Short mmCIF file of C-alpha atoms and ligand atoms in Angstrom, two decimals:
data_model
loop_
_atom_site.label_atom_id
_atom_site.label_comp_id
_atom_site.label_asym_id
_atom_site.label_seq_id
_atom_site.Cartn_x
_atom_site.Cartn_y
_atom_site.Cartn_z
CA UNK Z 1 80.05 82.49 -86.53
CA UNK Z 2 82.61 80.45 -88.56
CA UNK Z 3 85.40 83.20 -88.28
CA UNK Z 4 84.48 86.34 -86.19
CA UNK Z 5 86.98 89.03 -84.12
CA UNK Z 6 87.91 87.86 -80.35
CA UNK Z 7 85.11 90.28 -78.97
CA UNK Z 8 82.12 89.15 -80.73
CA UNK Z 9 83.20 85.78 -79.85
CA UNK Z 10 83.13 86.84 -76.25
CA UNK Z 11 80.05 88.14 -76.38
CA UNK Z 12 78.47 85.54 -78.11
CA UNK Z 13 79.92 82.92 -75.75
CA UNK Z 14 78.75 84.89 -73.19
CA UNK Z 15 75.25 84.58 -74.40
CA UNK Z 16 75.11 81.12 -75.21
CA UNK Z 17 77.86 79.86 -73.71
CA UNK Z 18 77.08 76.74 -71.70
CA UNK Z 19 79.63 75.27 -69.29
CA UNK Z 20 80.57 71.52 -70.44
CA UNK Z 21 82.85 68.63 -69.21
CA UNK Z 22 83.54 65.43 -71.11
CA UNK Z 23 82.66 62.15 -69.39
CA UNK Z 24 83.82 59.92 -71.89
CA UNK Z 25 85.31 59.55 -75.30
CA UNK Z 26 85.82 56.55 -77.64
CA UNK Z 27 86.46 56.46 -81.41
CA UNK Z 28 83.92 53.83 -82.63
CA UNK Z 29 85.20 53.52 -86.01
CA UNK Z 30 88.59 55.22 -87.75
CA UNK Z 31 88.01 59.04 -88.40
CA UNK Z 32 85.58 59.23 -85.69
CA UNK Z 33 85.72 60.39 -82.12
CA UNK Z 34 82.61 59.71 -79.93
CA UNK Z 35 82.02 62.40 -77.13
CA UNK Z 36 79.92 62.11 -73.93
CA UNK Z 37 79.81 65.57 -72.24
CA UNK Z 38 77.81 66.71 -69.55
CA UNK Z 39 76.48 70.56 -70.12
CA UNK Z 40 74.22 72.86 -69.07
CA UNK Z 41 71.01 72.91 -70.75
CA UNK Z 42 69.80 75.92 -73.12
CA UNK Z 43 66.73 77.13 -72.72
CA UNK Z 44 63.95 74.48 -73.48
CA UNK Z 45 66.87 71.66 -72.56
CA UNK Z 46 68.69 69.76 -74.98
CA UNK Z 47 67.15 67.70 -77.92
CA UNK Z 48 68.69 64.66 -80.58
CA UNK Z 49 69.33 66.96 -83.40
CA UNK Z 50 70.24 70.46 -81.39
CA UNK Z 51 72.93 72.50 -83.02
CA UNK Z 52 75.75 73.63 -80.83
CA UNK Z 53 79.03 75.60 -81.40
CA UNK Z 54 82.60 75.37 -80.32
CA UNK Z 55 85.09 78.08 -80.05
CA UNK Z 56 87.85 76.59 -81.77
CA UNK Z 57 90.00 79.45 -81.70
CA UNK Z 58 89.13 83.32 -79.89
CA UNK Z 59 88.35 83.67 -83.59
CA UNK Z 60 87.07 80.67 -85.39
CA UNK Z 61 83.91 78.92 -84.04
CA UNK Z 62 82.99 75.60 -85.54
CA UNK Z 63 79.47 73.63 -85.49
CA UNK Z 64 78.79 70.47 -84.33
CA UNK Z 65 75.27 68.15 -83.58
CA UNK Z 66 73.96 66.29 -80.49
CA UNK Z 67 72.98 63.06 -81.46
CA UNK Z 68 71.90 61.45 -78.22
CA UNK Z 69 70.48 63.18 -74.67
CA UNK Z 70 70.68 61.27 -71.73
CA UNK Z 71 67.33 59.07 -70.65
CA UNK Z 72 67.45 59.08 -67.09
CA UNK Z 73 70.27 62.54 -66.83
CA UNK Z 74 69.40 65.15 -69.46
CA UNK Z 75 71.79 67.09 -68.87
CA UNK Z 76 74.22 64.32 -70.59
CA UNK Z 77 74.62 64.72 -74.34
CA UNK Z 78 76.68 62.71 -77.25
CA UNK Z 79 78.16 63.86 -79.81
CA UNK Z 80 79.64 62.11 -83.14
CA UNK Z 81 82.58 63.94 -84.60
CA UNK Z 82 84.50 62.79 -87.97
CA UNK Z 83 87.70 63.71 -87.66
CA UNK Z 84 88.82 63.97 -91.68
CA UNK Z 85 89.01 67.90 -91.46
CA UNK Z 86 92.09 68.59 -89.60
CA UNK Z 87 91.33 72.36 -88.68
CA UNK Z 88 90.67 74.12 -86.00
CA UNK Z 89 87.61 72.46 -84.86
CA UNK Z 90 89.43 69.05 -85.28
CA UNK Z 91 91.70 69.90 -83.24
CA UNK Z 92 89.50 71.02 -80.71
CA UNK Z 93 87.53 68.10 -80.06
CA UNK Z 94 90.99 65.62 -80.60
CA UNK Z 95 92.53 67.76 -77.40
CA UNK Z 96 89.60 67.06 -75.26
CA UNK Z 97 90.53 64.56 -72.51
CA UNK Z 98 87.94 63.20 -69.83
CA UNK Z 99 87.27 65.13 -67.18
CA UNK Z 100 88.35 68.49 -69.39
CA UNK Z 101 86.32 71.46 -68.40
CA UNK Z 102 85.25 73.58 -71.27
CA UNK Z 103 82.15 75.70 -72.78
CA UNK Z 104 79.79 74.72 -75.88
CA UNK Z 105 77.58 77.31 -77.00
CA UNK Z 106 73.70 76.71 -77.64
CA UNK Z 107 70.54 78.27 -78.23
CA UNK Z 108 66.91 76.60 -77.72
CA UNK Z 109 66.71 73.91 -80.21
CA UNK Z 110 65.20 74.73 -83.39
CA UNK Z 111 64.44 70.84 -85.37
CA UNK Z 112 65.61 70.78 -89.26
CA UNK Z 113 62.49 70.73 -91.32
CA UNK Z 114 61.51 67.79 -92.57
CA UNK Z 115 58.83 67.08 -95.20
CA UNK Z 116 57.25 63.74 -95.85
CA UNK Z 117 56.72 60.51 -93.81
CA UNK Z 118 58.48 58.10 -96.23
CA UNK Z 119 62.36 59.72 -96.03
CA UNK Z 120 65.79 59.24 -97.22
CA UNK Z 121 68.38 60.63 -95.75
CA UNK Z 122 71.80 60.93 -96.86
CA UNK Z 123 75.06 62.56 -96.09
CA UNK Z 124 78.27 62.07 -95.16
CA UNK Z 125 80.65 61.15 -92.09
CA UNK Z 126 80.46 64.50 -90.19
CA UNK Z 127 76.37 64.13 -90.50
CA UNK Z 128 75.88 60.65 -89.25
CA UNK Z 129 75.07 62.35 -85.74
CA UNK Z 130 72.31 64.52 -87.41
CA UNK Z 131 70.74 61.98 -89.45
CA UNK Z 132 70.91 59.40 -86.88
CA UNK Z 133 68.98 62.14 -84.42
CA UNK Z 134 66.82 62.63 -87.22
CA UNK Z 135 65.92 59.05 -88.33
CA UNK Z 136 65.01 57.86 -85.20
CA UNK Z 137 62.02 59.03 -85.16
CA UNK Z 138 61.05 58.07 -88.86
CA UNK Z 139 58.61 55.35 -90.63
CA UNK Z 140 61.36 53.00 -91.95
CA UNK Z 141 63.79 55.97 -93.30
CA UNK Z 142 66.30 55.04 -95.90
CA UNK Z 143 69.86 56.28 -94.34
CA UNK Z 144 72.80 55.93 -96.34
CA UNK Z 145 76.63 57.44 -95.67
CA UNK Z 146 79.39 57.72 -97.12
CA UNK Z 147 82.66 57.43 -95.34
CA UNK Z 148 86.08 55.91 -95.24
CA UNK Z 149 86.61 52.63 -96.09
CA UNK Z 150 88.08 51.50 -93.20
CA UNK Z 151 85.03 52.77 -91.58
CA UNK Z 152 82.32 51.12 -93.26
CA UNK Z 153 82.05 47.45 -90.78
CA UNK Z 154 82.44 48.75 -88.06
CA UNK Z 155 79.75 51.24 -88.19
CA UNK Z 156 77.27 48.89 -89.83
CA UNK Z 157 77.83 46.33 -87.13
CA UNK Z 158 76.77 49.69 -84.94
CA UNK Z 159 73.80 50.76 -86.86
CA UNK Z 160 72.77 47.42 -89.23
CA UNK Z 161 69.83 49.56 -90.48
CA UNK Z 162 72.04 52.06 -92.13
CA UNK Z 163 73.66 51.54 -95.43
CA UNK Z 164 77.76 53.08 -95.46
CA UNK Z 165 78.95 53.39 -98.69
CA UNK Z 166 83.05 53.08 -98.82
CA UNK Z 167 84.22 56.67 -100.24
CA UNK Z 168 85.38 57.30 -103.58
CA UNK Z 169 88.34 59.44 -104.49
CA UNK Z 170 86.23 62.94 -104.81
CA UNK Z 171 83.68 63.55 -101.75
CA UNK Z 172 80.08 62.70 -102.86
CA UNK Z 173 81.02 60.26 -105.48
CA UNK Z 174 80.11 56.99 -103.69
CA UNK Z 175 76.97 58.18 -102.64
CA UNK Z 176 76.12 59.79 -106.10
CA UNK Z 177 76.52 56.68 -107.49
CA UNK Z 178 74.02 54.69 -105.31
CA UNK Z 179 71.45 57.47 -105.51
CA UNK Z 180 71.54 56.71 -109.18
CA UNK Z 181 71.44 52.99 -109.18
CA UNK Z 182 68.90 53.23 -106.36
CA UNK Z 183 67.07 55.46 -108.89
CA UNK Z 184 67.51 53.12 -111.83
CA UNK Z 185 66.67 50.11 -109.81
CA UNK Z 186 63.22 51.99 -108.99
CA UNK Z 187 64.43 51.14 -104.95
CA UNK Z 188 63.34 55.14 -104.20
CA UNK Z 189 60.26 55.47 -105.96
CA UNK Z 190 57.53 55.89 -103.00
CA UNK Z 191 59.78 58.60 -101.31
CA UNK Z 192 57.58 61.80 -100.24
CA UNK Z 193 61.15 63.62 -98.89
CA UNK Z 194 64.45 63.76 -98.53
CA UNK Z 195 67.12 65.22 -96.05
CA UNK Z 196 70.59 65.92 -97.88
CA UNK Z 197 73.40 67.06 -95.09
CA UNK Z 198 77.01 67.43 -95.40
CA UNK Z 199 79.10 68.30 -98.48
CA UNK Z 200 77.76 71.22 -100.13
CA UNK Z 201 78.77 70.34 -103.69
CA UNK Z 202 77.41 67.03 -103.46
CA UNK Z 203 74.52 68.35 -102.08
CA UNK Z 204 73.53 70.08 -105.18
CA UNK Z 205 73.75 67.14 -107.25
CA UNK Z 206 71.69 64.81 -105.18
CA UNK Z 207 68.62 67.27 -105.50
CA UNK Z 208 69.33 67.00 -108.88
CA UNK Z 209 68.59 63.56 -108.87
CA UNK Z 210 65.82 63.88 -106.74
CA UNK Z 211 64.41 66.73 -108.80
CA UNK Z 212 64.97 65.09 -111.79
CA UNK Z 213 64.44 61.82 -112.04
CA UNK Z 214 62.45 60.66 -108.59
CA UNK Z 215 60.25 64.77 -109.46
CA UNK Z 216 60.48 65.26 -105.94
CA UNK Z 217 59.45 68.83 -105.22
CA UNK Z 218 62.11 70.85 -104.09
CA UNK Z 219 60.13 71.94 -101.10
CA UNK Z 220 60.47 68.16 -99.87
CA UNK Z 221 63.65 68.21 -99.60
CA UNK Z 222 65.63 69.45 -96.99
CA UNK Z 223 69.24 70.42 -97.65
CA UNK Z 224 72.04 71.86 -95.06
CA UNK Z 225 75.64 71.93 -96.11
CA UNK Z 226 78.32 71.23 -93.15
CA UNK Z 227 81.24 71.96 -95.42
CA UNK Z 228 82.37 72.84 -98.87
CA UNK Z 229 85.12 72.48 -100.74
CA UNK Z 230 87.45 75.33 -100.65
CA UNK Z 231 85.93 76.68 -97.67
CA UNK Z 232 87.10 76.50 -93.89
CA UNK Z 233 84.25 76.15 -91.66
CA UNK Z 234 80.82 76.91 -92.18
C1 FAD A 301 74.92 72.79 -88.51
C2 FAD A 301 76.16 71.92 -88.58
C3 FAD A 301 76.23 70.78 -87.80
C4 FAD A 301 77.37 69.95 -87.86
N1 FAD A 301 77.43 68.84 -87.07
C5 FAD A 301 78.54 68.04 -87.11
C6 FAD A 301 78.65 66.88 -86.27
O1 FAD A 301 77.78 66.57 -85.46
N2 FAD A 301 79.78 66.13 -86.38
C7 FAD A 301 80.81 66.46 -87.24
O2 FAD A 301 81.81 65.74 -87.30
N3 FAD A 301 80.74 67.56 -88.01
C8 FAD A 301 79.63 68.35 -87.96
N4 FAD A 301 79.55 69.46 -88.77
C9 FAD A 301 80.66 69.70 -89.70
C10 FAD A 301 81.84 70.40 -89.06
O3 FAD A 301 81.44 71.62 -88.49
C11 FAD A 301 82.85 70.67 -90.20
O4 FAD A 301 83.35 69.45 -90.69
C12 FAD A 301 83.94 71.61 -89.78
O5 FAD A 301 84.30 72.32 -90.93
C13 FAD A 301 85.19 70.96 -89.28
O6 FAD A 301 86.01 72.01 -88.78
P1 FAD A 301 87.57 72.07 -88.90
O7 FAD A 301 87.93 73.33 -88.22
O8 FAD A 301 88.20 70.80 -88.45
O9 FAD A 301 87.83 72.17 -90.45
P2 FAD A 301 87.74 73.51 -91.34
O10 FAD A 301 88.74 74.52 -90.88
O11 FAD A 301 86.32 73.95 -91.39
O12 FAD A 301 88.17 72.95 -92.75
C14 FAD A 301 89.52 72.55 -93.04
C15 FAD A 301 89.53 71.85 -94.39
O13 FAD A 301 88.81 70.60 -94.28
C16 FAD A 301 87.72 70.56 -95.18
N5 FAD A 301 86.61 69.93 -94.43
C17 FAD A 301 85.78 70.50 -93.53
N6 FAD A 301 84.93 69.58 -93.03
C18 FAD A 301 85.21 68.43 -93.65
C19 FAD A 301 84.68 67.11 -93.56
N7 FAD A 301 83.67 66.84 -92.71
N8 FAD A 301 85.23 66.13 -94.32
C20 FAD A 301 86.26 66.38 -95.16
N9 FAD A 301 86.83 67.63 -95.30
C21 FAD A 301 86.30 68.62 -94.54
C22 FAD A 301 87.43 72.01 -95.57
O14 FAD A 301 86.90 72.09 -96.89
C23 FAD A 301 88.81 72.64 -95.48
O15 FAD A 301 89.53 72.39 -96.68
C24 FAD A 301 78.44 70.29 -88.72
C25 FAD A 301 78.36 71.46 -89.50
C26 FAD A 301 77.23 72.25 -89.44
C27 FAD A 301 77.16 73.50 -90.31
#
């Protein structure tokens, strides 16, 4: 429901709404804001990975990922949000404050499928959340991100397993780049599957690769845009 009328919105939220309040927030790198919220559990409880949605506006809902559940209170979820966007949903999670009582909206958790055991995952700022839910569970996974440059130490000092590539001028570039030296190198060749998230454009041309030059069957890989150029939420 990127952009739907007020009323749909109000009956969707009052579906799936979940009642939420923020416990803590942090930015662990620039262009990134790290949310702790405590919130009501969907159906089936809440899972690394799940898919929730904001209402941004009455009209505009926006979708975001739970990276981590609470151990010992599952009821306590983190989120990872990049904050390059600058609409609606931005702004959103920017205004929350701790202790600010709001409502995130979730169905039971339905996991991304993944193909393979030996992965690579790649994407983007806004999908380091997903792919770190998704990569924990791996054999070894090959992560890499690309994000701003100011970014990239202190978020490998976080994760030292993941490689952050500094981003280029157009989104996708950096990372475009590495996928073909990795290629050319002959780093990738015992992949069985792949997990491309984040922008849609550069999405496409990563399968390519893939496809192409690593003959990866499309069914192994595992694509879901979060944004696209030219578009306002997704
Ligand atoms: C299933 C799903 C899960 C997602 N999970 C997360 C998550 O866990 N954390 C997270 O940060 N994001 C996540 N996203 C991405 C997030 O929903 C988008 O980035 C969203 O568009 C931001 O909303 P906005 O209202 O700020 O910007 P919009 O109004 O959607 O867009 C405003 C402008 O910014 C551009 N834009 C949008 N997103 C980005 C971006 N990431 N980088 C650069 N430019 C952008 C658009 O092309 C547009 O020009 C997810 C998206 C999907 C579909």
């Amino acid at each position: 429901m990127p952009r739907a009328p007020a009323v749909i919105g109000d009956l969707v939220e009052s579906a799936m709404g979940r009642p939420a309040h923020l416990l803590d927030a942090g930015e662990p790198a620039p262009g990134f804001l790290e949310l702790d919220m405590h919130a009501e559990p969907p159906p089936g409880g809440w899972h690394p990975g799940h898919e929730i949605q904001i209402r941004a506006t009455p009209t505009q809902g926006r979708r975001y990922t739970v990276r981590t559940v609470g151990v010992t209170d599952p009821q306590r979820i983190g989120i990872l949000v990049a904050t390059e966007a600058e609409g609606p949903g931005t702004t959103w999670m920017r205004r929350l404050r701790v202790g600010s009582r709001t409502t995130v909206l979730a169905g039971r958790h339905r996991p991304l499928r993944e193909h393979g055991t030996r992965l690579l995952y790649l994407g983007d700022g806004c999908a380091l959340g997903t792919l770190d839910a998704c990569a924990q569970g791996g054999d070894a996974p090959i992560v890499a991100v690309e994000v701003p440059a100011d970014a990239v130490e202190p978020l490998a000092d976080r994760w030292p397993r993941y490689r952050f590539l500094p981003a280029a001028e157009a989104p996708g570039d950096a990372l475009q780049s590495w996928l073909e030296r990795a290629v050319g190198n002959d780093e990738l060749g015992n992949l069985d599957g792949a997990v491309l998230l984040g922008h849609a454009q550069s999405i496409q041309r990563q399968r390519r690769v893939l496809t192409d030059s690593l003959n990866l069957p499309r069914r192994a890989i595992t694509t879901r845009p979060y944004w696209a150029t030219g578009r306002a939420g997704l």
